[in-house]
PDB file of C-alpha atoms in Angstrom:
ATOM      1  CA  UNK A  15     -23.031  79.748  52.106  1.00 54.00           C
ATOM      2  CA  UNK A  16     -24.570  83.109  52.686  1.00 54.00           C
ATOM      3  CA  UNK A  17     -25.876  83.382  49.163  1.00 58.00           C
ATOM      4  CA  UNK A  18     -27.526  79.930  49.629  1.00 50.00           C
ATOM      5  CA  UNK A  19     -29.156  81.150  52.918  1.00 56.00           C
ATOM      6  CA  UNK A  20     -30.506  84.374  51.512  1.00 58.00           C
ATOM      7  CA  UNK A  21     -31.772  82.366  48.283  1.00 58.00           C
ATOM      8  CA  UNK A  22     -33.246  79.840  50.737  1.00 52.00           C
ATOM      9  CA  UNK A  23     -35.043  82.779  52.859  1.00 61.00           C
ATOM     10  CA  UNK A  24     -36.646  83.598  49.602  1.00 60.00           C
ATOM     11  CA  UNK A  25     -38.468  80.438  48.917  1.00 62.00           C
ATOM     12  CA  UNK A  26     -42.012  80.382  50.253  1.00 66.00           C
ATOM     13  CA  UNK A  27     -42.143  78.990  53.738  1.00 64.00           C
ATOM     14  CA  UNK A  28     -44.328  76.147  52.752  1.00 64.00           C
ATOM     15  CA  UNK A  29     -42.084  74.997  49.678  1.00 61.00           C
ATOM     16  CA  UNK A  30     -38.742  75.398  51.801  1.00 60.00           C
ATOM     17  CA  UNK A  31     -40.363  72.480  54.332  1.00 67.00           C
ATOM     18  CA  UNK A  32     -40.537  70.523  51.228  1.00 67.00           C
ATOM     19  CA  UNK A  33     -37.263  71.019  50.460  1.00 66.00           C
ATOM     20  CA  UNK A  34     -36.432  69.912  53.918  1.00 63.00           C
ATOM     21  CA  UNK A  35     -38.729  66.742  53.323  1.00 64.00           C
ATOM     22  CA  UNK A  36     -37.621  65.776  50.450  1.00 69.00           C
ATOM     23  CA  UNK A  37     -33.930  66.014  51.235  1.00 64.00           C
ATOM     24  CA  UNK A  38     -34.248  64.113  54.022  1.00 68.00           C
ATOM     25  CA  UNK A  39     -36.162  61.615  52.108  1.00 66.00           C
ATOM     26  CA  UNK A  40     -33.401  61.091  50.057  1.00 63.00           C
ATOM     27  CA  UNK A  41     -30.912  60.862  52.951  1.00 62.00           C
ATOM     28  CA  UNK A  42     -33.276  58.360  54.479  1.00 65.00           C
ATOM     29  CA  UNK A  43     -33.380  56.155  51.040  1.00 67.00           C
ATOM     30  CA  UNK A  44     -29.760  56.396  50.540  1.00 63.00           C
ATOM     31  CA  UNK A  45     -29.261  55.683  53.744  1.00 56.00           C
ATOM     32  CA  UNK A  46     -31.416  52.347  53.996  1.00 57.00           C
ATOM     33  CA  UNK A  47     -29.945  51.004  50.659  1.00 60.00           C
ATOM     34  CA  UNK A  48     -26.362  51.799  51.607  1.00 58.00           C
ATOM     35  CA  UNK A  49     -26.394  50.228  55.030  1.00 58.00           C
ATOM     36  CA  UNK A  50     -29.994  48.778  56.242  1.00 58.00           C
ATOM     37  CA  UNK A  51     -30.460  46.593  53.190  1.00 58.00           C
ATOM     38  CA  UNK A  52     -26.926  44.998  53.301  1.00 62.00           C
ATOM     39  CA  UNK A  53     -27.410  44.560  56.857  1.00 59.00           C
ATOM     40  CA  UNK A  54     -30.459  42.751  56.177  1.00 64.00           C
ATOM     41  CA  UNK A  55     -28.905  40.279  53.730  1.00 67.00           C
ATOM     42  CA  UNK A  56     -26.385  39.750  56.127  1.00 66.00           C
ATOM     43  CA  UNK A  57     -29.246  38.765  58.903  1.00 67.00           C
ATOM     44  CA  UNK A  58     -31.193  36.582  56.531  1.00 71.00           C
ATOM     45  CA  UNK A  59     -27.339  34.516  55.381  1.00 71.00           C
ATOM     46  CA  UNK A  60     -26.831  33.904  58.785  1.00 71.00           C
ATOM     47  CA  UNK A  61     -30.134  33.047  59.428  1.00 73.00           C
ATOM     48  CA  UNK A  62     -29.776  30.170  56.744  1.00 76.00           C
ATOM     49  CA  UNK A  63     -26.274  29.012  58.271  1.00 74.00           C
ATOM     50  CA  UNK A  64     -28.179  28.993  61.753  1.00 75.00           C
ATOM     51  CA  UNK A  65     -30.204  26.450  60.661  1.00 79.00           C
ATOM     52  CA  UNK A  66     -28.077  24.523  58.442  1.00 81.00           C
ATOM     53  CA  UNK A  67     -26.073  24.122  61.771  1.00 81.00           C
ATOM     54  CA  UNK A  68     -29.167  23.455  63.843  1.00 79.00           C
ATOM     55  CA  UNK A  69     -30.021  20.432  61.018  1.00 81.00           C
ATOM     56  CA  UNK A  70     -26.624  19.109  60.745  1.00 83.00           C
ATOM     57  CA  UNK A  71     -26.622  19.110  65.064  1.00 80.00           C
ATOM     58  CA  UNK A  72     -29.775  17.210  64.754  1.00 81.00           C
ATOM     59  CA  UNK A  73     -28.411  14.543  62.322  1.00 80.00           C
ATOM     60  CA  UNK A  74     -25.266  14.123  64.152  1.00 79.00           C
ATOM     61  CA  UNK A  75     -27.256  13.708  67.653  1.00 76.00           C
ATOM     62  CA  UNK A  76     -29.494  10.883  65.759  1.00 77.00           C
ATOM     63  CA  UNK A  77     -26.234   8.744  64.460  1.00 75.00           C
ATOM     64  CA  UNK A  78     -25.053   9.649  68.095  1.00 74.00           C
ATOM     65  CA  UNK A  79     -27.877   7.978  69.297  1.00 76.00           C
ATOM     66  CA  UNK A  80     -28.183   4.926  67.192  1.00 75.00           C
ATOM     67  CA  UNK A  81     -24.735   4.243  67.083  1.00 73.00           C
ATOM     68  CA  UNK A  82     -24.575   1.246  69.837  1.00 77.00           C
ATOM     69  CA  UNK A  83     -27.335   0.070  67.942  1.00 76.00           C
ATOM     70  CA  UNK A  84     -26.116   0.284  64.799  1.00 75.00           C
ATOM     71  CA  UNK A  85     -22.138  -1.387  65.944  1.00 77.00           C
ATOM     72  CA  UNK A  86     -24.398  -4.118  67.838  1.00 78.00           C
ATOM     73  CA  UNK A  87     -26.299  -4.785  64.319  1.00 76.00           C
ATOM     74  CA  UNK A  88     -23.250  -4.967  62.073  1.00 75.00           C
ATOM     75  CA  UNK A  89     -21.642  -7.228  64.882  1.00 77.00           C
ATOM     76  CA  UNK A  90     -24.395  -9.620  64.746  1.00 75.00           C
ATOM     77  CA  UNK A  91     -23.967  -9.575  60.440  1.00 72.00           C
ATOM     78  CA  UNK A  92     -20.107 -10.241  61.046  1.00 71.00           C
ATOM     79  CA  UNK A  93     -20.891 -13.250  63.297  1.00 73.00           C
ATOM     80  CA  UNK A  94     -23.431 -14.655  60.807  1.00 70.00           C
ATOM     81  CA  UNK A  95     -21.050 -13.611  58.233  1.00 64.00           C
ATOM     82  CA  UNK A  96     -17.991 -15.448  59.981  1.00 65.00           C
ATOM     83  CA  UNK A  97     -20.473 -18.923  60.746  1.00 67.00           C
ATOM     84  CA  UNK A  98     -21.418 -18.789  56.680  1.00 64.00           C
ATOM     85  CA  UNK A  99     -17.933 -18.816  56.192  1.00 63.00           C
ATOM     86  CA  UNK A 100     -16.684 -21.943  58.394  1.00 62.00           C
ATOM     87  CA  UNK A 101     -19.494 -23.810  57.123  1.00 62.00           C
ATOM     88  CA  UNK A 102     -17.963 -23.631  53.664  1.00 72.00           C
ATOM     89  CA  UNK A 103     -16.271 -27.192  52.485  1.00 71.00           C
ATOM     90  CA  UNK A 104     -12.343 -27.088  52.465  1.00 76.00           C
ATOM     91  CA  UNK A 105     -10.100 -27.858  49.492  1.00 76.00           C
ATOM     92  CA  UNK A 106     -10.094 -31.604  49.416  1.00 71.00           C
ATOM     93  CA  UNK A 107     -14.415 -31.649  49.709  1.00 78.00           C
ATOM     94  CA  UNK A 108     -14.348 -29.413  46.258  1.00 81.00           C
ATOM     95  CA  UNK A 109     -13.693 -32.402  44.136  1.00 83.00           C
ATOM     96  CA  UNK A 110     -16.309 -34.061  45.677  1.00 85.00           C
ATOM     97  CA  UNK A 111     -18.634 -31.615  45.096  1.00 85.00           C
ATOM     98  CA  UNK A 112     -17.644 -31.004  41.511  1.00 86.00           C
ATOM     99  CA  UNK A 113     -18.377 -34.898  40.594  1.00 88.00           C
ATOM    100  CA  UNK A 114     -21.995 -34.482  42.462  1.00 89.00           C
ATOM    101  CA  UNK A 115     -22.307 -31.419  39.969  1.00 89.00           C
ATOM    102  CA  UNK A 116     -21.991 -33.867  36.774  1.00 89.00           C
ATOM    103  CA  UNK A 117     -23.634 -36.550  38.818  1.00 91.00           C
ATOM    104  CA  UNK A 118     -26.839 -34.637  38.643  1.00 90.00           C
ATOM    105  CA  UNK A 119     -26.165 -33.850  35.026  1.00 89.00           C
ATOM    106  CA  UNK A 120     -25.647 -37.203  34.472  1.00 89.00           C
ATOM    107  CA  UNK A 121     -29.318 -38.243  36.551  1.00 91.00           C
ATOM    108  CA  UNK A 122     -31.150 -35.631  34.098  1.00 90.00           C
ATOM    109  CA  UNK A 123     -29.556 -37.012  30.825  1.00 86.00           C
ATOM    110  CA  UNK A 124     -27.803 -33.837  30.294  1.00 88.00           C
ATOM    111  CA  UNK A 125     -25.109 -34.017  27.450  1.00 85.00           C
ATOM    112  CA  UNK A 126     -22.726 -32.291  29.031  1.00 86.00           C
ATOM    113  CA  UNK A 127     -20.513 -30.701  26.403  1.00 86.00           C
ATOM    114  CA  UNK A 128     -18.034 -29.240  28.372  1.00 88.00           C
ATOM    115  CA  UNK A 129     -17.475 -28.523  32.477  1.00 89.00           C
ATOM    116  CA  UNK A 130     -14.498 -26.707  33.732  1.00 89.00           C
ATOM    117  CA  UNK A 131     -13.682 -25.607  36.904  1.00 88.00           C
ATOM    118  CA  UNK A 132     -12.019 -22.006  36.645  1.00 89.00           C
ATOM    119  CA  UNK A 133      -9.546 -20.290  38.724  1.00 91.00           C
ATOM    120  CA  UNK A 134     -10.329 -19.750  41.862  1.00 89.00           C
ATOM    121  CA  UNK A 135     -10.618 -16.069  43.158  1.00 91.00           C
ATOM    122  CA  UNK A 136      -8.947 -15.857  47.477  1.00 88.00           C
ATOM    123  CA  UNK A 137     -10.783 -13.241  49.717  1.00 87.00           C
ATOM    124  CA  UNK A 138      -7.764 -12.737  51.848  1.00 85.00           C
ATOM    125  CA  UNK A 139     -10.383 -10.830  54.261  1.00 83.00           C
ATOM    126  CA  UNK A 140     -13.288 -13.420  55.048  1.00 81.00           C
ATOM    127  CA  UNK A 141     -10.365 -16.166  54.317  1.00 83.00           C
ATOM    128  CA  UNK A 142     -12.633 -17.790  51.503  1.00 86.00           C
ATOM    129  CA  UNK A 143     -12.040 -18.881  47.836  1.00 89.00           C
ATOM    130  CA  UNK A 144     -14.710 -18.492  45.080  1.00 90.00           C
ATOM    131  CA  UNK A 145     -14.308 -20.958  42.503  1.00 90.00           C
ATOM    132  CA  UNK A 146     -15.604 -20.196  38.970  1.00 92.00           C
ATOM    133  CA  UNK A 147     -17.515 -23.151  37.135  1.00 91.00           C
ATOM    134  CA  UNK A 148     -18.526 -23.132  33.479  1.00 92.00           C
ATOM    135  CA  UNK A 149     -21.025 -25.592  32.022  1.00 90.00           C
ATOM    136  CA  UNK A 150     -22.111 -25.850  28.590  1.00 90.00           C
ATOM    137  CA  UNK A 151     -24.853 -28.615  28.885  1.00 89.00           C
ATOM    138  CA  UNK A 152     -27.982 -29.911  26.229  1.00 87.00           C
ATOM    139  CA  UNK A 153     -31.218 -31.013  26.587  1.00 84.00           C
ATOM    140  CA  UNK A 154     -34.937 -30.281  26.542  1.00 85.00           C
ATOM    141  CA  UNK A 155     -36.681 -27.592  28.750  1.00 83.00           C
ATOM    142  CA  UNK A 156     -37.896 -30.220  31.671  1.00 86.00           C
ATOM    143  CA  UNK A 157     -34.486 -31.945  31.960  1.00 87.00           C
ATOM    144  CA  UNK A 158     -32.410 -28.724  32.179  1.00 88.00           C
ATOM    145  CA  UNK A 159     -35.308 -27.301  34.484  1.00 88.00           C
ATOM    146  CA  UNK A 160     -34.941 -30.586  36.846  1.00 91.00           C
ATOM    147  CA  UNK A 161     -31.290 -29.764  36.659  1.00 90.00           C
ATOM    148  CA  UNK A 162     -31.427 -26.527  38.222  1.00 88.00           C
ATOM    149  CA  UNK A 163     -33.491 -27.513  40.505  1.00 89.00           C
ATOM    150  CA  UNK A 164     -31.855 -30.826  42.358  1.00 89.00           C
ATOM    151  CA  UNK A 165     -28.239 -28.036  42.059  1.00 86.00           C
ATOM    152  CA  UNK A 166     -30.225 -25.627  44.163  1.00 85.00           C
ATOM    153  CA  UNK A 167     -30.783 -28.726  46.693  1.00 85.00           C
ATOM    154  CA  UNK A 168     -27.109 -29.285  47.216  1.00 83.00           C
ATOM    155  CA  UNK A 169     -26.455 -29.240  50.753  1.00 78.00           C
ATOM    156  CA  UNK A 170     -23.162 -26.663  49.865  1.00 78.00           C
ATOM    157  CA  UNK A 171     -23.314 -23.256  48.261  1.00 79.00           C
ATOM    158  CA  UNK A 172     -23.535 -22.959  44.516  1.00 84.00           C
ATOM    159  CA  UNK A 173     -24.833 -19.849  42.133  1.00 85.00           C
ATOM    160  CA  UNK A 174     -25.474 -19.618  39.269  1.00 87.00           C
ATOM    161  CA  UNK A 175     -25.223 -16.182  38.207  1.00 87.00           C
ATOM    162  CA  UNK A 176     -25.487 -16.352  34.509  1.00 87.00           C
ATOM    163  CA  UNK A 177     -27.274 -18.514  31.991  1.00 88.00           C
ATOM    164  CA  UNK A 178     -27.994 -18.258  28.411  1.00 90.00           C
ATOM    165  CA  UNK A 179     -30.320 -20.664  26.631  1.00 86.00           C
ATOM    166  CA  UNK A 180     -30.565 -21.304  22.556  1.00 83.00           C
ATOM    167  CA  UNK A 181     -31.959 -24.088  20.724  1.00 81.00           C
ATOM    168  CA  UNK A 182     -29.289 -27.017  20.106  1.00 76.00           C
ATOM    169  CA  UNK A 183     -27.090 -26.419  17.349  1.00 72.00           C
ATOM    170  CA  UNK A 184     -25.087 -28.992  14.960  1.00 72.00           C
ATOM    171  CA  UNK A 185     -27.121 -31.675  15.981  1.00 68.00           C
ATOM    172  CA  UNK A 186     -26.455 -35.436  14.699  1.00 68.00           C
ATOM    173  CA  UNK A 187     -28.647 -36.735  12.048  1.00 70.00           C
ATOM    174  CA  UNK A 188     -29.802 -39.156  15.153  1.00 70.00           C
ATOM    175  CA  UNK A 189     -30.198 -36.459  18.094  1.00 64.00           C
ATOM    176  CA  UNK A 190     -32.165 -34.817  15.023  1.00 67.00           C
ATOM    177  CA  UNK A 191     -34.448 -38.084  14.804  1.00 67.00           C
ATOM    178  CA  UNK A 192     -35.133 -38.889  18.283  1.00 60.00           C
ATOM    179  CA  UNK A 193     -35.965 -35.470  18.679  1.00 65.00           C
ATOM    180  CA  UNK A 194     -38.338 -35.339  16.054  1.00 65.00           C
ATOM    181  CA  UNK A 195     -39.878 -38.759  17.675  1.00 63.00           C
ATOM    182  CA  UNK A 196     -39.762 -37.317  21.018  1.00 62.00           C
ATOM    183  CA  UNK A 197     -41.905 -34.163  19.901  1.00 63.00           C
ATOM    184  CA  UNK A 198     -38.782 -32.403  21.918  1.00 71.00           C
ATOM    185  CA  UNK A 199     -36.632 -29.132  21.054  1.00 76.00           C
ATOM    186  CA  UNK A 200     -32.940 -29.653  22.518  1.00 80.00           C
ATOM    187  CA  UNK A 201     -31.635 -26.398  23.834  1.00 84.00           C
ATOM    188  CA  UNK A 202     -28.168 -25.572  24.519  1.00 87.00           C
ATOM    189  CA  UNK A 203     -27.248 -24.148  27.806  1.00 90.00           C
ATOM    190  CA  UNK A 204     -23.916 -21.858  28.749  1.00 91.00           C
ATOM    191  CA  UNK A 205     -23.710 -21.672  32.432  1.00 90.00           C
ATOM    192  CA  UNK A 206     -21.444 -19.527  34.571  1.00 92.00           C
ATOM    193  CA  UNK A 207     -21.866 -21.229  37.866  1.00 90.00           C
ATOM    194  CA  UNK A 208     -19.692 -20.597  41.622  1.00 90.00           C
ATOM    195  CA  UNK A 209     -18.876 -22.414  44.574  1.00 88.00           C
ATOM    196  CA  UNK A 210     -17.428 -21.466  47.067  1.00 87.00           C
ATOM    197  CA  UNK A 211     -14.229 -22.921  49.813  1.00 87.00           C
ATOM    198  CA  UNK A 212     -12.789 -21.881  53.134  1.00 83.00           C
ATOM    199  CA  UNK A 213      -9.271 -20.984  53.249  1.00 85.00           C
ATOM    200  CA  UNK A 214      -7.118 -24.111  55.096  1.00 84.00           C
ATOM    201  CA  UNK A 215      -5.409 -23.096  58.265  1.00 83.00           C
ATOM    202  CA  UNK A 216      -1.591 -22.767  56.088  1.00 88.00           C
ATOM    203  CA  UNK A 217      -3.335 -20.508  53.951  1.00 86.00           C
ATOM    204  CA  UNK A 218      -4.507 -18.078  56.530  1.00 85.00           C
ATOM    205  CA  UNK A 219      -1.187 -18.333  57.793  1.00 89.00           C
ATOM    206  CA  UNK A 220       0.230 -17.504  54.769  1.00 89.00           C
ATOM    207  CA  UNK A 221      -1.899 -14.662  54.368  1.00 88.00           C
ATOM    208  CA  UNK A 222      -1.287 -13.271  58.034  1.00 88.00           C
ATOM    209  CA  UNK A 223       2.694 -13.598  57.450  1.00 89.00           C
ATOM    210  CA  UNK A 224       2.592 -11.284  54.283  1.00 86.00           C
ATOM    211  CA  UNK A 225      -0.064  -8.887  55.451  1.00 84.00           C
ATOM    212  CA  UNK A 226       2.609  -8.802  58.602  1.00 84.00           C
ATOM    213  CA  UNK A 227       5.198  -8.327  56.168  1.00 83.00           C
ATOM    214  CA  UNK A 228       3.598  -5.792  53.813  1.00 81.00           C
ATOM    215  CA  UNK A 229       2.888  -3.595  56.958  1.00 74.00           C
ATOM    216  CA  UNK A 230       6.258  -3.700  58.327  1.00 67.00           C
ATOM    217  CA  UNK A 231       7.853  -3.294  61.939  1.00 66.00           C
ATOM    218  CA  UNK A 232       6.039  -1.632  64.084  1.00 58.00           C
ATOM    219  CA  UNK A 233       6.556   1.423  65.043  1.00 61.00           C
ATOM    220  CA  UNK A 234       8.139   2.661  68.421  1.00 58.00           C
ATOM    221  CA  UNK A 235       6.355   5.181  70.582  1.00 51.00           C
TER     222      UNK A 235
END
């Protein structure tokens, strides 16, 4: 140590103050990357969660607020929801309805090639069937058009989700004729069509007894 101090005492006065400056420079630096910077990263990371939290506050305040709103809204859809589904026919009215169906085929001069109800799909929920229809039907453009339109009219419920339309195949040497007369092209129609039925009161009975069932006993507190 006393050989550094009488080296030191040696250096110029003016170059041992740089010395001086420059060391501490470097303390300084090292100093600001080994602890200021990191503590600075740190800041600006928290910073970022701050306002994560301060957006995620805001949000929850908002659903806070709208939330009578919102359980009055879905209320009012379950009402309408529940009225939709009592005004649905019951069991014995399907038949009914089906005949109407090939009624208005019948009214259009539709060859209907085939019709058959499917089996029907229970929403053990809403206490509702859907019942699948498929029609495979021929005629011109206008009469399948009319069709459509008078099954839209039906006072009850029933989509038609899916149609695909070709021009009439295998056709009879006199469909062939009087459509050649007729200055008509036949096209064949596949329809997947649905109605819909409400569940009879045994039914929902049924349904209550093995939900009831499924669940268990209840449990004792």
């Amino acid at each position: 140590m006393e050989r550094f101090q009488e080296i030191f005492s040696k250096i110029p006065k003016r170059y041992r103050i740089l010395i001086v400056v420059g060391v501490c420079a470097v303390l300084l630096i090292g100093f600001y990357f080994l602890f200021i910077s990191d503590l600075r990263d740190q800041i600006a990371a928290l910073d970022a969660a701050i306002n994560r939290t301060k957006v995620e506050i805001t949000n929850q305040e908002r659903i806070l607020a709208e939330g009578p709103k919102l359980k009055a809204q879905i209320q009012e859809l379950d009402q309408r929801l529940q009225t939709m589904v009592a005004s649905l026919p019951e069991k014995q009215e399907i038949e009914g309805l089906l005949k109407k169906i090939t009624d208005l085929m019948s009214e259009t001069n539709l060859v209907a090639k085939r019709f058959v109800p499917g089996q029907e799909q229970k929403n053990e929920e809403l206490y509702y069937a859907k019942i699948p229809i498929t029609m495979n039907v021929r005629g011109d453009y206008r009469q399948q058009g009319t069709f459509f339109l008078n099954l839209n009219g039906l006072p009850r419920i029933v989509n038609v989700p899916s149609i695909k339309v070709g021009p009439a195949g295998g056709l009879s040497p006199r469909e062939a004729e009087l459509s050649r007369k007729l200055d008509k092209r036949p096209l064949d129609s596949e329809i997947q069509g649905e109605t819909y039925r409400r569940l009879s009161a045994e039914e929902i009975q049924e349904i209550t007894q093995r939900k009831k069932q499924k669940a268990g006993p209840p449990r004792r507190k």
